[in-house]
Amino acid sequence: VREDCRSLLAKVKRLRAIKGAPPATMEVSTPVSTASCGWPFRAGERVIVGVTRDGGRYRAHACAMHSLNDGER
């Protein structure tokens, strides 16, 4: 997980895809601030997160119905 001035960038390992064929690992961008719907990624945490593809980048937004997967912890 790393941060620039406006985005948090997280290297994510895909365990399962529900739709499409995303790569096994990808870098996902999200706004830094949770007030801007940023997803609070933490290293080592397993979560269910929906991502959208914007050109060659993947993006995640917490306001788009993301939830923790408590059964995977």
Backbone as numpy.savetxt, mean C-alpha at the origin, in Angstrom:
# Nx Ny Nz CAx CAy CAz Cx Cy Cz
10.33 0.95 4.02 9.47 2.13 4.02 10.36 3.36 4.02
10.11 4.27 3.07 10.86 5.52 3.05 9.91 6.65 2.68
10.33 7.85 2.93 9.46 9.00 2.78 10.16 10.11 2.00
9.43 10.74 1.07 9.93 11.97 0.48 9.04 13.09 1.02
9.05 14.26 0.45 8.31 15.38 1.04 6.80 15.21 1.03
6.23 14.46 0.08 4.78 14.32 0.01 4.27 12.89 0.04
5.14 11.94 -0.20 4.70 10.55 -0.31 5.52 9.62 0.57
4.86 8.58 1.03 5.50 7.48 1.72 5.63 6.37 0.68
6.79 5.80 0.54 7.02 4.72 -0.42 7.32 3.45 0.34
6.55 2.41 0.09 6.73 1.14 0.80 6.97 0.03 -0.22
7.97 -0.80 0.04 8.19 -1.99 -0.78 7.27 -3.07 -0.22
6.38 -3.56 -1.06 5.31 -4.46 -0.64 5.47 -5.81 -1.32
5.31 -6.87 -0.55 5.33 -8.23 -1.09 3.89 -8.69 -1.22
3.48 -9.04 -2.43 2.13 -9.52 -2.65 2.03 -10.98 -2.22
1.09 -11.27 -1.34 0.85 -12.65 -0.94 -0.26 -13.28 -1.77
-1.25 -12.45 -2.14 -2.37 -12.94 -2.94 -2.97 -11.76 -3.69
-3.38 -11.99 -4.90 -4.05 -10.95 -5.69 -5.51 -11.35 -5.86
-6.39 -10.40 -5.70 -7.82 -10.65 -5.90 -8.22 -10.34 -7.33
-7.59 -9.32 -7.90 -7.91 -8.92 -9.27 -6.62 -8.53 -9.99
-6.48 -8.95 -11.21 -5.30 -8.60 -11.98 -4.12 -9.50 -11.65
-2.96 -9.11 -12.17 -1.74 -9.88 -11.97 -0.60 -8.94 -11.59
-0.64 -8.37 -10.40 0.45 -7.48 -9.98 1.73 -8.27 -9.73
2.88 -7.59 -9.78 4.14 -8.29 -9.53 4.22 -8.82 -8.11
5.11 -9.77 -7.87 5.27 -10.37 -6.55 5.73 -9.35 -5.51
6.57 -8.40 -5.92 6.94 -7.29 -5.04 6.78 -6.00 -5.85
6.38 -4.95 -5.16 6.18 -3.67 -5.82 6.40 -2.54 -4.84
6.70 -1.37 -5.36 6.80 -0.18 -4.53 5.47 0.55 -4.62
4.87 0.80 -3.45 3.57 1.44 -3.38 3.74 2.82 -2.77
3.13 3.81 -3.40 3.18 5.19 -2.94 1.85 5.54 -2.26
1.92 6.30 -1.18 0.73 6.76 -0.48 1.04 8.14 0.11
0.05 9.02 0.27 0.34 10.31 0.89 0.95 10.12 2.29
1.84 11.03 2.69 2.48 10.95 4.01 1.45 11.09 5.11
0.51 11.99 4.95 -0.45 12.31 6.00 -1.69 11.42 5.92
-2.12 10.89 7.06 -3.38 10.14 7.09 -4.56 11.08 6.82
-4.41 12.38 7.09 -5.46 13.35 6.78 -5.67 13.47 5.27
-4.66 13.09 4.50 -4.76 13.08 3.03 -5.01 11.67 2.51
-5.52 10.81 3.36 -5.84 9.41 3.04 -4.60 8.54 2.87
-3.48 8.93 3.46 -2.28 8.11 3.40 -2.44 6.85 4.22
-1.88 5.75 3.70 -1.92 4.47 4.42 -0.68 4.40 5.31
-0.84 4.14 6.62 0.31 4.12 7.54 1.07 2.78 7.51
1.77 2.51 6.41 2.54 1.27 6.30 3.60 1.21 7.39
3.80 0.01 7.97 4.86 -0.23 8.95 5.60 -1.49 8.52
6.91 -1.46 8.65 7.74 -2.59 8.24 7.32 -3.87 8.95
7.20 -4.95 8.19 6.88 -6.26 8.75 5.41 -6.51 8.98
4.56 -5.53 8.80 3.13 -5.68 9.07 2.44 -6.31 7.87
1.49 -7.21 8.13 0.68 -7.81 7.07 -0.67 -7.11 7.06
-1.05 -6.62 5.90 -2.32 -5.91 5.76 -2.97 -6.29 4.44
-4.27 -6.11 4.39 -4.99 -6.19 3.14 -5.07 -4.76 2.64
-4.57 -4.53 1.46 -4.57 -3.17 0.93 -4.87 -3.21 -0.56
-5.74 -2.34 -0.97 -6.05 -2.22 -2.39 -5.14 -1.18 -3.01
-4.59 -1.49 -4.14 -3.72 -0.53 -4.82 -4.27 -0.29 -6.22
-3.99 0.89 -6.72 -4.33 1.22 -8.10 -3.04 1.45 -8.86
-3.08 1.21 -10.13 -1.90 1.42 -10.96 -2.07 2.74 -11.70
-1.08 3.57 -11.59 -1.08 4.88 -12.24 0.17 4.94 -13.12
0.01 4.57 -14.38 1.19 4.44 -15.26 2.03 3.29 -14.76
3.28 3.55 -14.42 4.17 2.52 -13.90 4.23 2.48 -12.39
3.43 3.29 -11.69 3.46 3.34 -10.22 2.20 2.74 -9.62
2.36 2.18 -8.43 1.22 1.67 -7.67 0.95 2.63 -6.53
-0.33 2.88 -6.26 -0.73 3.83 -5.22 -1.76 3.20 -4.30
-1.68 3.57 -3.02 -2.65 3.11 -2.02 -3.22 4.33 -1.30
-4.53 4.29 -1.05 -5.20 5.38 -0.34 -6.09 4.77 0.73
-5.91 5.19 1.97 -6.67 4.63 3.10 -8.15 4.93 2.99
-8.53 5.97 2.30 -9.94 6.33 2.16 -10.67 5.42 1.18
-9.99 4.49 0.57 -10.58 3.61 -0.43 -10.83 2.20 0.14
-11.31 2.12 1.36 -11.73 0.86 2.00 -10.60 -0.15 2.17
-9.54 0.21 2.86 -8.47 -0.71 3.22 -8.69 -1.14 4.66
-8.33 -2.36 4.98 -8.50 -2.83 6.35 -7.34 -3.75 6.74
-7.07 -3.80 8.04 -6.06 -4.72 8.55 -6.59 -6.14 8.49
-5.73 -7.09 8.22 -6.10 -8.49 8.21 -5.66 -9.08 9.53
-6.52 -9.00 10.52 -6.18 -9.47 11.87 -5.87 -10.97 11.90
-6.44 -11.75 11.00 -6.19 -13.17 10.98 -4.79 -13.53 10.51
-4.07 -12.64 9.88 -2.74 -12.92 9.35 -1.63 -12.53 10.30
-1.92 -11.86 11.40 -0.87 -11.39 12.32 -0.20 -12.49 13.05
